[in-house]
XYZ file of C-alpha atoms in Angstrom:
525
model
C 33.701 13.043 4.461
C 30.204 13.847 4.940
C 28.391 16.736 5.275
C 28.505 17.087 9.299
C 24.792 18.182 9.193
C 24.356 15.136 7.574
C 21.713 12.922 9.829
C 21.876 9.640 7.979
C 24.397 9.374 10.435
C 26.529 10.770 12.966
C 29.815 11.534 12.294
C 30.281 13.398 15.380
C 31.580 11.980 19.043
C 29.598 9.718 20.531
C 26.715 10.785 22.860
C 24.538 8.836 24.662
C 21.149 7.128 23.023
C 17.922 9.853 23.657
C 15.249 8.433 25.774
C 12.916 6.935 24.473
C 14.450 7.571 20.915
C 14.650 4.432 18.792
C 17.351 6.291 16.612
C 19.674 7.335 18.539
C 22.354 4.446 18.613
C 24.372 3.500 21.833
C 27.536 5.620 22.041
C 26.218 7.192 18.794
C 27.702 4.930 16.342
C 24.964 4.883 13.291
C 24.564 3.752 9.800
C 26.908 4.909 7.601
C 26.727 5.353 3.979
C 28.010 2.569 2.129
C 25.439 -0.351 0.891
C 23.531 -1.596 4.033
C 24.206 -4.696 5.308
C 21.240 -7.621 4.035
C 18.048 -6.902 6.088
C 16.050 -10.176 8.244
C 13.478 -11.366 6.234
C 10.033 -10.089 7.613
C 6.767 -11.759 7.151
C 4.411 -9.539 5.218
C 1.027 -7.900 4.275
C -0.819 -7.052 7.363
C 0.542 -8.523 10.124
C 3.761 -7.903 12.316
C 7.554 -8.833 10.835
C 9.507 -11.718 12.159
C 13.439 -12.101 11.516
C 14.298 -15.222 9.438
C 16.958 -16.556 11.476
C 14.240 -17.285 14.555
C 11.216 -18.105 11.842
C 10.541 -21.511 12.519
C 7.842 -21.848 10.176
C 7.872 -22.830 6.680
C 5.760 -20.376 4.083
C 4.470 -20.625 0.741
C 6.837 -18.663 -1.418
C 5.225 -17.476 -4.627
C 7.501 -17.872 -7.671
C 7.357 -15.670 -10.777
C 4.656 -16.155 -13.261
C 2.780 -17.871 -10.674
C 0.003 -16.282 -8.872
C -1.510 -16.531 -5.223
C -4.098 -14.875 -3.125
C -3.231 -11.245 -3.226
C -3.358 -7.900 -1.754
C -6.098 -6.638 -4.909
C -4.783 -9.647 -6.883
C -1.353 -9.365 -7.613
C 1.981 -9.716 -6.696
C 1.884 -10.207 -2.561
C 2.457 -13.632 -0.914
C -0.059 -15.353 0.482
C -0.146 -14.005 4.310
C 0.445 -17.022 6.511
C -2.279 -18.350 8.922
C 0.163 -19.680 11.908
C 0.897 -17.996 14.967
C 3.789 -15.434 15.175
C 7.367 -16.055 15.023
C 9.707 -14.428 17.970
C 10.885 -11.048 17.414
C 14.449 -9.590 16.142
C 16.997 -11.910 16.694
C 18.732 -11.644 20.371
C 15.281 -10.746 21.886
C 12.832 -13.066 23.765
C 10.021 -14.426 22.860
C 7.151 -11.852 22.678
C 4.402 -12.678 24.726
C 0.818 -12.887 23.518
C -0.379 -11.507 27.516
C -1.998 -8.317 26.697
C -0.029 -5.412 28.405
C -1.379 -4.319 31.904
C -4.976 -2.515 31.383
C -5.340 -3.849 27.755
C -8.602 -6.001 27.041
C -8.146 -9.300 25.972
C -6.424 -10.520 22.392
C -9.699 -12.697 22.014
C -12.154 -9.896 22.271
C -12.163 -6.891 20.231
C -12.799 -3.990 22.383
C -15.112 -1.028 22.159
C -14.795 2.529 21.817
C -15.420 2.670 25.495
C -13.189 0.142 26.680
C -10.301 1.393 24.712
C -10.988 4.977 25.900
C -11.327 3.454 29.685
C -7.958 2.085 29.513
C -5.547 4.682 27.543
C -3.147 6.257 29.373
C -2.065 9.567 30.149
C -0.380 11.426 27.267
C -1.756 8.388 24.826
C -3.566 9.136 21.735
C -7.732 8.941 21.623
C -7.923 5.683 19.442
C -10.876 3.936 18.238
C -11.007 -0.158 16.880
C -13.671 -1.606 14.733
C -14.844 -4.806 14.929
C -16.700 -6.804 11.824
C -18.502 -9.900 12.746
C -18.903 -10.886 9.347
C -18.583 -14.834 8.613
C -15.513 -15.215 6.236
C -14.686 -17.868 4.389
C -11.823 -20.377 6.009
C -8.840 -18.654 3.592
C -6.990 -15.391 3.202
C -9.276 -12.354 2.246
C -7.839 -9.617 0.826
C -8.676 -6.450 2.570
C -9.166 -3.928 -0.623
C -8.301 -0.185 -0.765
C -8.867 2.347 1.937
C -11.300 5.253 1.064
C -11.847 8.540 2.762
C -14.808 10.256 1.848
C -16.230 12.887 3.954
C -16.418 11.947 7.433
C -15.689 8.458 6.525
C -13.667 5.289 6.069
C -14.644 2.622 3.519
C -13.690 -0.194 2.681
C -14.339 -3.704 0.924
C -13.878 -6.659 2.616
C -15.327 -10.259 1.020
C -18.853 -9.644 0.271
C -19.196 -6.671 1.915
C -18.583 -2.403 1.678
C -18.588 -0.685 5.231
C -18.341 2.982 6.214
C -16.783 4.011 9.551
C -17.185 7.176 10.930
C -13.414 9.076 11.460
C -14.682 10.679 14.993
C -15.367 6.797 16.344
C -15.361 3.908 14.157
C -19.286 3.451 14.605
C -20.383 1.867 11.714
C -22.846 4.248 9.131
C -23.507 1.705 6.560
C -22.775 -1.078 4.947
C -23.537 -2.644 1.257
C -23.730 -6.623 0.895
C -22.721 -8.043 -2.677
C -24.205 -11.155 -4.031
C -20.598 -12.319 -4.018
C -17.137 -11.679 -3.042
C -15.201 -8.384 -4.053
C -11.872 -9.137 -6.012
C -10.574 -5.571 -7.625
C -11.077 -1.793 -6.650
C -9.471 0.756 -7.298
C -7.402 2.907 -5.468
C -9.206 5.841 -5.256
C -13.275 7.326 -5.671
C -14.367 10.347 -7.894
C -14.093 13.771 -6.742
C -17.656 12.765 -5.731
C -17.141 10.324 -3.845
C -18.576 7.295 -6.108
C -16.705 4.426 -7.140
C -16.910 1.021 -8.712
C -16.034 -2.064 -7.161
C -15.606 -6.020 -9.303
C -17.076 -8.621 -7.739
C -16.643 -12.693 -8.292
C -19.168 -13.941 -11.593
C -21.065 -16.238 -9.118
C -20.860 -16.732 -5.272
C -18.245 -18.885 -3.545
C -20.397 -22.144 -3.605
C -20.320 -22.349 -7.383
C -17.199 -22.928 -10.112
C -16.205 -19.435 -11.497
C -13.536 -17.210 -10.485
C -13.857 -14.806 -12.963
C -13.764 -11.083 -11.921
C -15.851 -9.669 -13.878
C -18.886 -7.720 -12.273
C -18.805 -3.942 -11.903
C -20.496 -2.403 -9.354
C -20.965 1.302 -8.641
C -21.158 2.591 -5.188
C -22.024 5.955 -3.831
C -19.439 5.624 -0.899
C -21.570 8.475 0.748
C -24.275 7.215 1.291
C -24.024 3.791 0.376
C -26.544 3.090 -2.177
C -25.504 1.142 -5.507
C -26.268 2.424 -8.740
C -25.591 0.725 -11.763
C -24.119 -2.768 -12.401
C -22.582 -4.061 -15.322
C -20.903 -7.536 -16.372
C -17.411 -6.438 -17.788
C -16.991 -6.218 -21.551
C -15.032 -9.262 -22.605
C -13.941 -9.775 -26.567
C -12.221 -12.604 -27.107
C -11.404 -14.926 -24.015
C -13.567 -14.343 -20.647
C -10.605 -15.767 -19.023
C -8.719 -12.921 -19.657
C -11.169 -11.349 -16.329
C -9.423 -13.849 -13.788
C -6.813 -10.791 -12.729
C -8.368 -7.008 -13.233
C -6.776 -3.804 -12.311
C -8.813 -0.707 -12.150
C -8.391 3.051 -11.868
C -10.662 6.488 -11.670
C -9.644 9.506 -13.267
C -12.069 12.005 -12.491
C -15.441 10.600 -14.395
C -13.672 7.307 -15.961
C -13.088 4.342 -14.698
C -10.241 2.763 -16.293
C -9.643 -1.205 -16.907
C -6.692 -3.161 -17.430
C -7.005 -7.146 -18.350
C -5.546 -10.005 -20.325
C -3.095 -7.202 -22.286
C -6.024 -4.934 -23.151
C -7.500 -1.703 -21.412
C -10.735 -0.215 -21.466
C -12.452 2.962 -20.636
C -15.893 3.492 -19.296
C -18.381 6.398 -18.102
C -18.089 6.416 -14.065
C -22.277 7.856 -14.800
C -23.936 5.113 -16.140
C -21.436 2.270 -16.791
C -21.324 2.831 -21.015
C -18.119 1.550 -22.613
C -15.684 4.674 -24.116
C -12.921 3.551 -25.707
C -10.271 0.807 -25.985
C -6.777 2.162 -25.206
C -4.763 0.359 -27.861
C -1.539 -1.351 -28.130
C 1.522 -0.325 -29.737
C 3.991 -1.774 -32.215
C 1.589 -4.691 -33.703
C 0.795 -5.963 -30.307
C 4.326 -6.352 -28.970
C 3.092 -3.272 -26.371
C 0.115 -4.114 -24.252
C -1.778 -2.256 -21.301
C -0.674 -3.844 -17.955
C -1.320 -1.901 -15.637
C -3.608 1.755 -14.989
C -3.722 4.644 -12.668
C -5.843 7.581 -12.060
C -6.246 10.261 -9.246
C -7.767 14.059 -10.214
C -8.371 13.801 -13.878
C -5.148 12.173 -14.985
C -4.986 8.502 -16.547
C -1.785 6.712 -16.672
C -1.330 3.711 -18.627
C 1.781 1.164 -18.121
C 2.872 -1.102 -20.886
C 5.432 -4.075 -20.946
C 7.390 -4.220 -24.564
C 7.581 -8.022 -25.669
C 9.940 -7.802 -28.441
C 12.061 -10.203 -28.165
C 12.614 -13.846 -26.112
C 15.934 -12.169 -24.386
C 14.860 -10.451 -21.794
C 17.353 -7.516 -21.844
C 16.348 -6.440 -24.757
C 12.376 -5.638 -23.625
C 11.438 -2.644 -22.112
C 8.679 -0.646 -20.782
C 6.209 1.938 -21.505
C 4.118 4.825 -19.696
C 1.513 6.570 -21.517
C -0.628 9.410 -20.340
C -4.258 10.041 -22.160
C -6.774 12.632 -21.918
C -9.518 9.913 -19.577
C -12.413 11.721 -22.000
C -11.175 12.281 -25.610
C -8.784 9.206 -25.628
C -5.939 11.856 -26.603
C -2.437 10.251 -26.167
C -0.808 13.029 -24.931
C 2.605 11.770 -23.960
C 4.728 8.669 -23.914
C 7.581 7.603 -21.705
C 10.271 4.507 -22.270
C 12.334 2.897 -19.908
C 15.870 2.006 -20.440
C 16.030 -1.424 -22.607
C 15.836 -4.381 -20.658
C 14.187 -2.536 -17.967
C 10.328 -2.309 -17.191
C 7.903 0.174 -15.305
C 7.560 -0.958 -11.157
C 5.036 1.115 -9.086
C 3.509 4.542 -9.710
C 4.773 6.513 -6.602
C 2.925 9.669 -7.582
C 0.584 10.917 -10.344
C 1.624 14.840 -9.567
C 4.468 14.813 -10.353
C 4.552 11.378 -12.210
C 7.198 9.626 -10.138
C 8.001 5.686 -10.435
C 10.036 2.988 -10.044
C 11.253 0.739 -12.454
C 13.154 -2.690 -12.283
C 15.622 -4.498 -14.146
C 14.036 -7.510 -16.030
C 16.772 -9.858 -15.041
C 16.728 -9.180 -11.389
C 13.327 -7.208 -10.699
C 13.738 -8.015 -6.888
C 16.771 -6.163 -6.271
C 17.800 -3.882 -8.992
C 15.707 -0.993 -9.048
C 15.531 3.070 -9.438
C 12.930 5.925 -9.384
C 12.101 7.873 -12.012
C 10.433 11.167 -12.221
C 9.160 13.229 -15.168
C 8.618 16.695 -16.118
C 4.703 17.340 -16.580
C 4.986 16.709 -19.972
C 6.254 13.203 -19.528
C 9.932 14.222 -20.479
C 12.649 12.422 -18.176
C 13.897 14.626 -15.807
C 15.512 12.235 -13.205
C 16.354 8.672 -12.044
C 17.669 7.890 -8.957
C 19.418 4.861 -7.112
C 17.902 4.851 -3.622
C 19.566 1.294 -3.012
C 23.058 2.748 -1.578
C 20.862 3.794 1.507
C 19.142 0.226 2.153
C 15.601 1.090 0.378
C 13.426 -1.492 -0.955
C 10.807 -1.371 -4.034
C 7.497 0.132 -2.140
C 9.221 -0.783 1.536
C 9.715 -4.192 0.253
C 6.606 -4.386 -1.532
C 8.100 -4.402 -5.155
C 6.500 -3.713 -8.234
C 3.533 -5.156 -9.987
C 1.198 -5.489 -12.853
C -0.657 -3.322 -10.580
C 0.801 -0.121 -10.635
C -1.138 1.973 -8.261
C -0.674 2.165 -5.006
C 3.564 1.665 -3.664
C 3.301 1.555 -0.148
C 5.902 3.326 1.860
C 6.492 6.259 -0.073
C 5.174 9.105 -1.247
C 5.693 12.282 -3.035
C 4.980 15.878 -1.576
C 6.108 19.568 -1.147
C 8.961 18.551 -3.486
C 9.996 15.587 -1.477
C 10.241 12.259 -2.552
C 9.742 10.593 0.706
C 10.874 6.528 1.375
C 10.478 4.619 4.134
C 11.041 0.714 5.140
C 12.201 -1.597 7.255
C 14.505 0.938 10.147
C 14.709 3.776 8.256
C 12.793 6.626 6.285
C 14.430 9.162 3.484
C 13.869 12.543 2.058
C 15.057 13.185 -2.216
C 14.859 16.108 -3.972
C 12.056 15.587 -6.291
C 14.257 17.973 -9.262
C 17.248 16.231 -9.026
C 16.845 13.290 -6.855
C 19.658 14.206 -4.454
C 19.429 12.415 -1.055
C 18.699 15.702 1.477
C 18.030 13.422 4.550
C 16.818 9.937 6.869
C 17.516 8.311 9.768
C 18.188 4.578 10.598
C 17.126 2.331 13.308
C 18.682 -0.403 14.496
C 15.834 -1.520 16.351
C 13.065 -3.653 14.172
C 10.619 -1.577 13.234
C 9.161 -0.781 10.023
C 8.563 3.322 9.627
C 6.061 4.937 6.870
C 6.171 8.734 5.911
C 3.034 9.830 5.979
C 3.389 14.121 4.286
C 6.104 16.196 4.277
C 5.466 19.530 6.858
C 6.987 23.001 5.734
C 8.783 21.272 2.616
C 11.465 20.243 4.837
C 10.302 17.940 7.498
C 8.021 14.445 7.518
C 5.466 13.254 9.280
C 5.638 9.575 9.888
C 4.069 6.323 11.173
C 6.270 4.058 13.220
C 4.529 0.459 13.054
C 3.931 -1.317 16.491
C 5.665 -4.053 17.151
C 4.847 -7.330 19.377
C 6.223 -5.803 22.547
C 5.315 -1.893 21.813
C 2.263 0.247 20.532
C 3.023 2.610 17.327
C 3.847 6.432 17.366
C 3.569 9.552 15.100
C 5.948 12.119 14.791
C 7.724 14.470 13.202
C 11.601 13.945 11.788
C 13.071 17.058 9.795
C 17.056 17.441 8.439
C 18.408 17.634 12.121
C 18.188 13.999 12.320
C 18.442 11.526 15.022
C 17.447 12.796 18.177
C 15.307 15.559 17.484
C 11.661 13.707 16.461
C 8.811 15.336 18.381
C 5.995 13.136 19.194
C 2.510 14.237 17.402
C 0.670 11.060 18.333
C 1.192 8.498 21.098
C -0.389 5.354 20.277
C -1.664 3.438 23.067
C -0.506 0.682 24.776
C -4.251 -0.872 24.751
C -4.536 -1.452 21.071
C -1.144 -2.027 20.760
C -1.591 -6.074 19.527
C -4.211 -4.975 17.604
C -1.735 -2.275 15.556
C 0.982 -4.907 15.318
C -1.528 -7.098 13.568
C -2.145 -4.225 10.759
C 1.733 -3.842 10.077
C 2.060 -3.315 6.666
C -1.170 -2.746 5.751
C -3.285 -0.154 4.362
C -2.419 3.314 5.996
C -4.776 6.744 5.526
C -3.940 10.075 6.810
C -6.810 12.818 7.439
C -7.105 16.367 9.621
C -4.306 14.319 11.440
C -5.918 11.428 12.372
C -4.258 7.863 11.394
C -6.535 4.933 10.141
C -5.278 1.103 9.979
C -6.316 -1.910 8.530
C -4.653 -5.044 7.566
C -4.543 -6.112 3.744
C -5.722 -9.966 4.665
C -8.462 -11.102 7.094
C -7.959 -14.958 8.168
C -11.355 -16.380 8.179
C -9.895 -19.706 10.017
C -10.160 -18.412 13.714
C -9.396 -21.136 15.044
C -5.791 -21.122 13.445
C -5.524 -17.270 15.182
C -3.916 -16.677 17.737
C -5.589 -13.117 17.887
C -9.032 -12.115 16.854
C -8.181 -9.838 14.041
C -9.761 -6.277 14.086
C -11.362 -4.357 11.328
C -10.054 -1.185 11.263
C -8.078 1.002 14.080
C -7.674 4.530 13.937
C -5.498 6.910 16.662
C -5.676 11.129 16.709
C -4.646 13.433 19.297
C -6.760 14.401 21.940
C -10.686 12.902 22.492
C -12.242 10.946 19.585
């Protein structure tokens, strides 16, 4: 029987739903415990999910080994440029009217406009609007920065600042051509390097192989560097890059290289293991750690491979530990740097069996879990990647190992991955924990969806029921959030930013003008 405290779900009599509360069930009966049943397909990456059973569209799927345009280049579908499919099954139609006092879905509103028609009780919320010509294809929208009193961000050819207090525009840098790699996060001083196309869009090169630094505080580029390349240039079609404290880290064509964040000078080469048969994939940094994945070729069956994570000093090159999955398994997403907590996927069915792994801080094992039992998905359905840095949807903090996903968020014990507590929906909605509070309690996005504006709040063991509200989006920018689903999510002094991870730059295949960036926080802006 479970634990009666237990809020995953409620085995007690059955009470009426809470208004208002998505997670209360009617007549209380909720999710159990045993294996969820399969969830609707969704569509993905930065716009608002659809159920498959009313999708009457047909999308590019992207088949292993083969690559697409990408959220930073890797493993995300295409994002599709037609208008939306209806909502969960047994719903109508959503309707593209604007709700009562919003401004219209073909104008991006202002500051002032947005403040003129919130609500009472509704966040102070700000939109961003970028008039930049795109090109007619998916952009990816690149990582989400906060430095200072700002939020930057690379978007085709162009790095913009927006202040946090409004989402007025302080500056903006324009590349000779478009950016394809960045990494996840700046330097403790706020300076970072971003790759950029080999020649503009009108000429025939994709490589990706111009660094760029940025001062992301001001805005002002310092050095610029084409990428070292022995051996094949083509290996610099897909990068992946990382900073750990003063080094940038570089991961391409089964090599990785180090460089000096100050002036751009080449370090070291972080070699392979076992004659080759373990190459650099992927790389991660944050503070002054750099983590370095590695798939394990060593044979042609597939269950016998394996993966590798390495930790090195970013400045002497010092290996200072190594990690190896399970045979026949390989390394996923990097969850956390501190602690170092993962996932990692079987090779013969990557999509659906998966675990998390965390390790002591001397890279020793100290626990995998099976978060599948309560209907999680890789990264909230992201998966894993050669890119191993960011997985969206979950996070690690205060001891927590926090999941979310499509209806339903989790708390683990980050010492011994027991499941302590989550709630389900059985609404549509896809929920994102954003830090735990007090060590026992999360604070957590709830997407919009095509009928309703997003929330924040806060869910603790209790369970269903007893969220408090921190943030009420509003209803005016509520098309506007749905259109950033799934995208890139930043937390600050409790204030929210948005963006998508795509920009369409056929408008005239939108049904919706796409905003730049949206950002909600209690009280005035």
């Amino acid at each position: 029987m479970p634990d009666p405290h237990q809020p995953w779900c409620d085995p007690g009599p059955p009470q009426q739903p809470v208004p208002g509360n998505p997670y209360a069930s009617e007549g209380g009966a909720a999710a159990g415990f045993g294996p969820p049943p399969p969830p609707p397909r969704r569509r993905w990456f930065g716009r608002g999910p659809v159920v498959a059973a009313v999708v009457a569209l047909v999308l590019v799927v992207v088949a292993g080994g083969v690559y697409a345009i990408t959220d930073r280049g890797r493993d995300e579908p295409t994002k599709p440029v037609a208008k939306k499919s209806p909502g969960p099954s047994g719903s109508a139609s959503p309707s593209r009217t604007p709700a009562a006092g919003a401004p219209e879905l073909s104008h991006i509103p202002t500051t002032e406009e947005v403040a003129a028609a919130r609500k009472p009780g509704e966040a102070a919320a700000w939109i961003a609007d970028d008039k930049t010509d795109l090109p007619k294809r998916i952009n990816p929208v690149h990582d989400l920065w906060i430095v200072g009193d700002t939020a930057v961000q690379a978007l085709y050819r162009k790095v913009t600042a927006y202040r946090l207090s409004d989402g007025a525009e302080v500056w903006s840098v324009t590349l000779p051509s478009a950016v394809c790699e960045t990494p996840a996060n700046p330097t403790p001083d706020g300076k970072v390097v971003v790759f950029r196309k080999e020649r503009p869009d009108n000429e025939r090169s994709n490589l990706c192989n111009q660094m760029q630094m940025i001062d992301l505080k001001t805005g002002k580029q310092g050095w610029h560097k084409k990428l070292d390349e022995p051996g094949d240039e083509n290996d610099t079609f897909i990068v992946y890059s990382a900073i750990s404290g003063d080094v940038l880290s570089v991961a391409r064509g089964q090599r990785a290289v180090t460089y000096r964040m100050g002036d751009g000078s080449k370090l070291r080469e972080i070699p392979s293991e076992k004659k080759g048969a373990c190459f650099p994939t992927g790389v991660a940094g944050g503070a002054a750690r750099l983590l370095v994945s590695s798939d394990c070729t060593v044979s042609m069956d597939q269950g016998k491979n394996y993966g590798q994570l390495r930790e090195f000093d970013p400045r002497t090159g010092k290996l200072l530990w190594r990690y190896r999955t399970t045979t026949g398994w390989r390394f996923g997403s990097l969850i956390s740097v501190d602690p170092v907590v993962f996932t990692v996927f079987n090779n013969e069915d990557s999509a659906r069996d998966w675990r998390i792994t965390v390790l002591d801080p001397k890279g020793k094992h100290r626990v995998t879990f099976d978060a599948r039992d309560k209907g999680f998905e890789q990264c909230a359905g992201d998966g894993g990647g050669d890119d191993i840095q960011p997985c969206r949807g979950a996070s690690v903090d205060k001891g927590l190992v926090m999941l979310g996903g499509q209806d339903q968020v989790g708390a683990y014990d980050v010492k011994t991955g027991k499941f302590l507590w989550g709630v389900k929906s059985d609404e549509f909605r896809m929920l994102y924990p954003l830090r735990a509070e007090d060590g026992r309690s999360m604070r957590i996005y709830e997407a919009a969806t095509s009928r309703r504006p997003g929330r924040t709040f806060l869910m603790g063991p209790r369970g269903a029921g007893t969220e408090t509200d921190i943030v009420k989006h509003p209803v005016a920018t509520a098309q506007w959030e749905y259109e950033m689903s799934m995208g890139h999510t930043a937390h600050v002094d409790g204030r929210l930013v948005l963006t998508s991870t795509h920009m369409s730059g056929d408008e005239e295949r939108e049904p919706v003008r796409e905003a730049r960036m949206l950002s909600f926080a209690p009280g005035s802006p």
